[in-house]
Amino acid sequence: MGKYAGNNQQREATLKRMFVEAGCGGQHISEQPVKGSKLPTSFAFLPGSFDKVIIVGAHFDRVSEGDGVVDNWSGASLLPSLYEAVKIEPRKHTYIFIGFTDEERAKSGRISIPGK
């Protein structure tokens, strides 16, 4: 939680760094551009032995009026800890941890979400 400071770009970089610190190698971290956003959505993959997938996500962005620690960063900062806890044991399911960008802008209608 203490790493929340900074703008959205700094948060996105911090989230990736936290995944690396949790043991997620470079080949298992990726990002996907979001139409209308300057920042990508970030992904960390933890491969399993079967085709089934469990997705865990949270958004890391904040609004300009505050730090957004409880609403945003509390969930996003938990993702690397979950990664670290789950990676210890062999698993059947593949886990995909997603740090969503621009949830606040999407909520306000400033970017479009496909299918909405």
Tab-separated table of N, CA and C in Angstrom:
chain	number	residue	atom	x	y	z
A	1	MET	N	0.821	-1.190	0.000
A	1	MET	CA	0.000	0.000	0.000
A	1	MET	C	0.865	1.254	0.000
A	2	GLY	N	2.032	1.176	0.601
A	2	GLY	CA	2.869	2.350	0.736
A	2	GLY	C	3.489	2.827	-0.560
A	3	LYS	N	3.334	2.065	-1.628
A	3	LYS	CA	3.923	2.449	-2.914
A	3	LYS	C	2.922	3.158	-3.820
A	4	TYR	N	1.853	3.703	-3.236
A	4	TYR	CA	0.766	4.273	-4.021
A	4	TYR	C	1.081	5.616	-4.646
A	5	ALA	N	2.024	6.340	-4.123
A	5	ALA	CA	2.259	7.719	-4.569
A	5	ALA	C	2.592	7.781	-6.051
A	6	GLY	N	2.231	8.888	-6.641
A	6	GLY	CA	2.578	9.109	-8.035
A	6	GLY	C	1.376	9.137	-8.938
A	7	ASN	N	1.652	9.484	-10.171
A	7	ASN	CA	0.587	9.532	-11.166
A	7	ASN	C	0.332	8.132	-11.719
A	8	ASN	N	-0.582	8.030	-12.663
A	8	ASN	CA	-0.949	6.721	-13.197
A	8	ASN	C	0.215	6.029	-13.895
A	9	GLN	N	1.049	6.790	-14.578
A	9	GLN	CA	2.202	6.203	-15.263
A	9	GLN	C	3.182	5.614	-14.243
A	10	GLN	N	3.398	6.307	-13.158
A	10	GLN	CA	4.279	5.797	-12.113
A	10	GLN	C	3.677	4.566	-11.447
A	11	ARG	N	2.360	4.568	-11.272
A	11	ARG	CA	1.705	3.397	-10.683
A	11	ARG	C	1.828	2.178	-11.587
A	12	GLU	N	1.667	2.391	-12.873
A	12	GLU	CA	1.782	1.274	-13.814
A	12	GLU	C	3.186	0.692	-13.747
A	13	ALA	N	4.209	1.522	-13.719
A	13	ALA	CA	5.600	1.069	-13.618
A	13	ALA	C	5.847	0.370	-12.284
A	14	THR	N	5.287	0.912	-11.203
A	14	THR	CA	5.449	0.313	-9.881
A	14	THR	C	4.801	-1.066	-9.831
A	15	LEU	N	3.633	-1.200	-10.422
A	15	LEU	CA	2.946	-2.494	-10.441
A	15	LEU	C	3.797	-3.536	-11.162
A	16	LYS	N	4.352	-3.187	-12.302
A	16	LYS	CA	5.224	-4.126	-13.026
A	16	LYS	C	6.438	-4.497	-12.180
A	17	ARG	N	7.045	-3.513	-11.544
A	17	ARG	CA	8.215	-3.767	-10.706
A	17	ARG	C	7.846	-4.702	-9.544
A	18	MET	N	6.669	-4.508	-8.975
A	18	MET	CA	6.223	-5.364	-7.876
A	18	MET	C	6.038	-6.804	-8.342
A	19	PHE	N	5.556	-6.996	-9.563
A	19	PHE	CA	5.439	-8.355	-10.102
A	19	PHE	C	6.814	-8.993	-10.262
A	20	VAL	N	7.777	-8.237	-10.747
A	20	VAL	CA	9.138	-8.763	-10.887
A	20	VAL	C	9.688	-9.133	-9.510
A	21	GLU	N	9.495	-8.274	-8.526
A	21	GLU	CA	9.942	-8.557	-7.160
A	21	GLU	C	9.253	-9.784	-6.579
A	22	ALA	N	8.045	-10.082	-7.040
A	22	ALA	CA	7.297	-11.260	-6.576
A	22	ALA	C	7.737	-12.528	-7.289
A	23	GLY	N	8.661	-12.390	-8.254
A	23	GLY	CA	9.182	-13.561	-8.950
A	23	GLY	C	8.623	-13.793	-10.329
A	24	CYS	N	7.908	-12.842	-10.865
A	24	CYS	CA	7.357	-12.968	-12.212
A	24	CYS	C	8.437	-12.565	-13.215
A	25	GLY	N	8.912	-13.526	-13.988
A	25	GLY	CA	9.959	-13.259	-14.969
A	25	GLY	C	9.460	-12.430	-16.127
A	26	GLY	N	10.389	-11.794	-16.820
A	26	GLY	CA	10.064	-10.903	-17.926
A	26	GLY	C	9.180	-11.509	-18.994
A	27	GLN	N	9.327	-12.786	-19.261
A	27	GLN	CA	8.507	-13.432	-20.291
A	27	GLN	C	7.065	-13.619	-19.863
A	28	HIS	N	6.795	-13.472	-18.577
A	28	HIS	CA	5.430	-13.644	-18.074
A	28	HIS	C	4.752	-12.324	-17.732
A	29	ILE	N	5.386	-11.213	-18.083
A	29	ILE	CA	4.780	-9.898	-17.904
A	29	ILE	C	4.571	-9.299	-19.286
A	30	SER	N	3.371	-8.774	-19.514
A	30	SER	CA	3.103	-8.142	-20.800
A	30	SER	C	2.129	-6.985	-20.592
A	31	GLU	N	1.865	-6.299	-21.670
A	31	GLU	CA	0.914	-5.198	-21.619
A	31	GLU	C	0.137	-5.149	-22.917
A	32	GLN	N	-1.023	-4.523	-22.847
A	32	GLN	CA	-1.889	-4.382	-24.015
A	32	GLN	C	-2.351	-2.935	-24.089
A	33	PRO	N	-2.170	-2.313	-25.250
A	33	PRO	CA	-2.658	-0.933	-25.399
A	33	PRO	C	-4.175	-0.874	-25.226
A	34	VAL	N	-4.646	0.257	-24.733
A	34	VAL	CA	-6.074	0.504	-24.557
A	34	VAL	C	-6.435	1.691	-25.437
A	35	LYS	N	-7.393	1.488	-26.314
A	35	LYS	CA	-7.797	2.549	-27.228
A	35	LYS	C	-8.227	3.791	-26.445
A	36	GLY	N	-7.638	4.923	-26.805
A	36	GLY	CA	-7.981	6.177	-26.153
A	36	GLY	C	-7.210	6.447	-24.877
A	37	SER	N	-6.287	5.558	-24.522
A	37	SER	CA	-5.510	5.729	-23.298
A	37	SER	C	-4.027	5.845	-23.629
A	38	LYS	N	-3.318	6.584	-22.817
A	38	LYS	CA	-1.874	6.690	-22.976
A	38	LYS	C	-1.147	5.537	-22.307
A	39	LEU	N	-1.824	4.865	-21.383
A	39	LEU	CA	-1.205	3.772	-20.642
A	39	LEU	C	-1.815	2.434	-21.021
A	40	PRO	N	-1.010	1.385	-21.013
A	40	PRO	CA	-1.530	0.050	-21.308
A	40	PRO	C	-2.108	-0.610	-20.058
A	41	THR	N	-2.857	-1.656	-20.278
A	41	THR	CA	-3.254	-2.556	-19.208
A	41	THR	C	-2.123	-3.564	-19.070
A	42	SER	N	-1.760	-3.899	-17.841
A	42	SER	CA	-0.626	-4.787	-17.579
A	42	SER	C	-1.103	-6.180	-17.190
A	43	PHE	N	-0.328	-7.182	-17.617
A	43	PHE	CA	-0.659	-8.580	-17.349
A	43	PHE	C	0.542	-9.304	-16.757
A	44	ALA	N	0.282	-10.191	-15.813
A	44	ALA	CA	1.287	-11.117	-15.299
A	44	ALA	C	0.681	-12.514	-15.396
A	45	PHE	N	1.429	-13.431	-15.987
A	45	PHE	CA	0.944	-14.781	-16.224
A	45	PHE	C	1.672	-15.768	-15.321
A	46	LEU	N	0.914	-16.704	-14.762
A	46	LEU	CA	1.477	-17.780	-13.961
A	46	LEU	C	0.952	-19.080	-14.555
A	47	PRO	N	1.774	-19.729	-15.382
A	47	PRO	CA	1.304	-20.910	-16.120
A	47	PRO	C	0.931	-22.073	-15.207
A	48	GLY	N	-0.088	-22.801	-15.631
A	48	GLY	CA	-0.515	-24.016	-14.966
A	48	GLY	C	-0.354	-25.194	-15.908
A	49	SER	N	-0.755	-26.361	-15.468
A	49	SER	CA	-0.593	-27.565	-16.283
A	49	SER	C	-1.816	-27.868	-17.150
A	50	PHE	N	-2.957	-27.220	-16.914
A	50	PHE	CA	-4.168	-27.430	-17.706
A	50	PHE	C	-4.517	-26.177	-18.488
A	51	ASP	N	-5.541	-26.287	-19.348
A	51	ASP	CA	-5.992	-25.161	-20.160
A	51	ASP	C	-6.856	-24.164	-19.397
A	52	LYS	N	-7.361	-24.540	-18.263
A	52	LYS	CA	-8.271	-23.652	-17.527
A	52	LYS	C	-7.520	-22.460	-16.958
A	53	VAL	N	-8.224	-21.303	-16.926
A	53	VAL	CA	-7.597	-20.043	-16.535
A	53	VAL	C	-8.415	-19.375	-15.434
A	54	ILE	N	-7.712	-18.827	-14.466
A	54	ILE	CA	-8.314	-17.997	-13.426
A	54	ILE	C	-7.775	-16.589	-13.631
A	55	ILE	N	-8.679	-15.610	-13.732
A	55	ILE	CA	-8.289	-14.218	-13.949
A	55	ILE	C	-8.572	-13.418	-12.684
A	56	VAL	N	-7.565	-12.674	-12.249
A	56	VAL	CA	-7.695	-11.808	-11.081
A	56	VAL	C	-7.274	-10.415	-11.523
A	57	GLY	N	-8.134	-9.420	-11.309
A	57	GLY	CA	-7.799	-8.089	-11.792
A	57	GLY	C	-8.184	-6.982	-10.832
A	58	ALA	N	-7.542	-5.843	-11.031
A	58	ALA	CA	-7.836	-4.621	-10.276
A	58	ALA	C	-7.342	-3.454	-11.109
A	59	HIS	N	-7.853	-2.267	-10.838
A	59	HIS	CA	-7.380	-1.109	-11.601
A	59	HIS	C	-6.427	-0.289	-10.746
A	60	PHE	N	-5.411	0.270	-11.412
A	60	PHE	CA	-4.372	1.005	-10.689
A	60	PHE	C	-4.475	2.515	-10.838
A	61	ASP	N	-5.345	2.983	-11.704
A	61	ASP	CA	-5.398	4.425	-11.984
A	61	ASP	C	-6.041	5.201	-10.841
A	62	ARG	N	-5.869	6.500	-10.900
A	62	ARG	CA	-6.432	7.381	-9.879
A	62	ARG	C	-6.992	8.621	-10.550
A	63	VAL	N	-7.864	9.284	-9.839
A	63	VAL	CA	-8.397	10.559	-10.321
A	63	VAL	C	-7.510	11.675	-9.804
A	64	SER	N	-7.580	12.819	-10.434
A	64	SER	CA	-6.699	13.923	-10.047
A	64	SER	C	-7.051	14.521	-8.690
A	65	GLU	N	-8.276	14.290	-8.196
A	65	GLU	CA	-8.719	14.895	-6.939
A	65	GLU	C	-8.180	14.197	-5.702
A	66	GLY	N	-7.577	13.042	-5.838
A	66	GLY	CA	-7.101	12.332	-4.652
A	66	GLY	C	-6.131	11.234	-5.028
A	67	ASP	N	-5.662	10.511	-4.017
A	67	ASP	CA	-4.697	9.447	-4.259
A	67	ASP	C	-5.338	8.150	-4.728
A	68	GLY	N	-6.617	7.944	-4.450
A	68	GLY	CA	-7.291	6.724	-4.889
A	68	GLY	C	-6.696	5.463	-4.302
A	69	VAL	N	-6.278	5.532	-3.063
A	69	VAL	CA	-5.621	4.385	-2.446
A	69	VAL	C	-6.617	3.274	-2.153
A	70	VAL	N	-7.735	3.591	-1.538
A	70	VAL	CA	-8.701	2.567	-1.157
A	70	VAL	C	-9.405	2.003	-2.384
A	71	ASP	N	-9.841	2.864	-3.278
A	71	ASP	CA	-10.598	2.419	-4.442
A	71	ASP	C	-9.714	1.721	-5.476
A	72	ASN	N	-8.542	2.205	-5.698
A	72	ASN	CA	-7.742	1.722	-6.815
A	72	ASN	C	-6.526	0.923	-6.373
A	73	TRP	N	-5.631	1.577	-5.703
A	73	TRP	CA	-4.330	0.983	-5.434
A	73	TRP	C	-4.393	-0.187	-4.469
A	74	SER	N	-5.368	-0.217	-3.564
A	74	SER	CA	-5.447	-1.330	-2.611
A	74	SER	C	-5.629	-2.664	-3.334
A	75	GLY	N	-6.430	-2.677	-4.372
A	75	GLY	CA	-6.614	-3.916	-5.128
A	75	GLY	C	-5.438	-4.234	-6.028
A	76	ALA	N	-4.942	-3.236	-6.736
A	76	ALA	CA	-3.838	-3.458	-7.671
A	76	ALA	C	-2.573	-3.886	-6.939
A	77	SER	N	-2.297	-3.279	-5.795
A	77	SER	CA	-1.071	-3.620	-5.071
A	77	SER	C	-1.134	-5.021	-4.467
A	78	LEU	N	-2.322	-5.575	-4.331
A	78	LEU	CA	-2.481	-6.931	-3.820
A	78	LEU	C	-2.133	-7.986	-4.878
A	79	LEU	N	-2.261	-7.655	-6.156
A	79	LEU	CA	-2.042	-8.628	-7.231
A	79	LEU	C	-0.669	-9.299	-7.164
A	80	PRO	N	0.440	-8.558	-7.029
A	80	PRO	CA	1.744	-9.232	-6.942
A	80	PRO	C	1.872	-10.136	-5.714
A	81	SER	N	1.240	-9.768	-4.607
A	81	SER	CA	1.268	-10.624	-3.422
A	81	SER	C	0.526	-11.932	-3.670
A	82	LEU	N	-0.598	-11.844	-4.360
A	82	LEU	CA	-1.337	-13.061	-4.724
A	82	LEU	C	-0.499	-13.928	-5.653
A	83	TYR	N	0.148	-13.289	-6.621
A	83	TYR	CA	1.038	-14.005	-7.534
A	83	TYR	C	2.088	-14.782	-6.736
A	84	GLU	N	2.729	-14.083	-5.820
A	84	GLU	CA	3.796	-14.684	-5.023
A	84	GLU	C	3.281	-15.864	-4.199
A	85	ALA	N	2.084	-15.740	-3.636
A	85	ALA	CA	1.509	-16.806	-2.816
A	85	ALA	C	1.130	-18.028	-3.649
A	86	VAL	N	0.600	-17.806	-4.835
A	86	VAL	CA	0.119	-18.910	-5.672
A	86	VAL	C	1.267	-19.634	-6.384
A	87	LYS	N	2.351	-18.943	-6.674
A	87	LYS	CA	3.447	-19.542	-7.456
A	87	LYS	C	4.200	-20.620	-6.694
A	88	ILE	N	4.047	-20.666	-5.376
A	88	ILE	CA	4.821	-21.589	-4.546
A	88	ILE	C	4.521	-23.051	-4.868
A	89	GLU	N	3.272	-23.372	-5.071
A	89	GLU	CA	2.854	-24.754	-5.303
A	89	GLU	C	2.561	-25.001	-6.782
A	90	PRO	N	2.791	-26.238	-7.250
A	90	PRO	CA	2.359	-26.548	-8.624
A	90	PRO	C	0.850	-26.351	-8.736
A	91	ARG	N	0.411	-25.873	-9.885
A	91	ARG	CA	-1.019	-25.588	-10.046
A	91	ARG	C	-1.514	-26.130	-11.372
A	92	LYS	N	-2.783	-26.487	-11.388
A	92	LYS	CA	-3.419	-26.955	-12.611
A	92	LYS	C	-3.843	-25.784	-13.478
A	93	HIS	N	-4.416	-24.775	-12.866
A	93	HIS	CA	-4.938	-23.631	-13.604
A	93	HIS	C	-3.842	-22.620	-13.897
A	94	THR	N	-3.958	-21.962	-15.030
A	94	THR	CA	-3.115	-20.814	-15.327
A	94	THR	C	-3.775	-19.596	-14.691
A	95	TYR	N	-2.988	-18.744	-14.082
A	95	TYR	CA	-3.489	-17.509	-13.490
A	95	TYR	C	-3.050	-16.337	-14.359
A	96	ILE	N	-3.964	-15.428	-14.581
A	96	ILE	CA	-3.654	-14.179	-15.264
A	96	ILE	C	-4.048	-13.052	-14.314
A	97	PHE	N	-3.054	-12.273	-13.923
A	97	PHE	CA	-3.271	-11.129	-13.044
A	97	PHE	C	-3.263	-9.879	-13.920
A	98	ILE	N	-4.323	-9.079	-13.828
A	98	ILE	CA	-4.468	-7.920	-14.717
A	98	ILE	C	-4.547	-6.641	-13.903
A	99	GLY	N	-3.689	-5.690	-14.264
A	99	GLY	CA	-3.735	-4.341	-13.708
A	99	GLY	C	-4.355	-3.434	-14.756
A	100	PHE	N	-5.635	-3.136	-14.591
A	100	PHE	CA	-6.359	-2.344	-15.580
A	100	PHE	C	-6.007	-0.864	-15.488
A	101	THR	N	-5.870	-0.232	-16.627
A	101	THR	CA	-5.655	1.201	-16.692
A	101	THR	C	-6.970	1.916	-16.975
A	102	ASP	N	-7.040	3.154	-16.624
A	102	ASP	CA	-8.115	4.078	-16.997
A	102	ASP	C	-9.536	3.638	-16.649
A	103	GLU	N	-9.682	2.916	-15.561
A	103	GLU	CA	-11.037	2.577	-15.111
A	103	GLU	C	-11.786	3.853	-14.761
A	104	GLU	N	-11.085	4.799	-14.165
A	104	GLU	CA	-11.749	6.048	-13.786
A	104	GLU	C	-12.216	6.823	-15.019
A	105	ARG	N	-11.411	6.856	-16.057
A	105	ARG	CA	-11.814	7.547	-17.289
A	105	ARG	C	-12.958	6.815	-17.971
A	106	ALA	N	-12.948	5.488	-17.937
A	106	ALA	CA	-14.033	4.715	-18.544
A	106	ALA	C	-15.341	4.968	-17.803
A	107	LYS	N	-15.253	5.040	-16.482
A	107	LYS	CA	-16.438	5.286	-15.663
A	107	LYS	C	-17.047	6.651	-15.987
A	108	SER	N	-16.202	7.600	-16.319
A	108	SER	CA	-16.686	8.950	-16.609
A	108	SER	C	-17.098	9.118	-18.066
A	109	GLY	N	-16.868	8.082	-18.889
A	109	GLY	CA	-17.228	8.150	-20.299
A	109	GLY	C	-16.178	8.798	-21.178
A	110	ARG	N	-14.976	9.051	-20.641
A	110	ARG	CA	-13.919	9.706	-21.417
A	110	ARG	C	-13.172	8.770	-22.341
A	111	ILE	N	-13.296	7.454	-22.139
A	111	ILE	CA	-12.788	6.490	-23.104
A	111	ILE	C	-13.893	5.465	-23.321
A	112	SER	N	-13.835	4.795	-24.439
A	112	SER	CA	-14.891	3.825	-24.734
A	112	SER	C	-14.417	2.421	-24.373
A	113	ILE	N	-15.357	1.621	-23.929
A	113	ILE	CA	-15.103	0.223	-23.607
A	113	ILE	C	-15.829	-0.607	-24.644
A	114	PRO	N	-15.099	-1.472	-25.379
A	114	PRO	CA	-15.752	-2.303	-26.384
A	114	PRO	C	-16.908	-3.095	-25.799
A	115	GLY	N	-18.001	-3.144	-26.507
A	115	GLY	CA	-19.170	-3.889	-26.075
A	115	GLY	C	-20.088	-3.141	-25.130
A	116	LYS	N	-19.741	-1.912	-24.788
A	116	LYS	CA	-20.587	-1.147	-23.857
A	116	LYS	C	-21.311	-0.056	-24.590
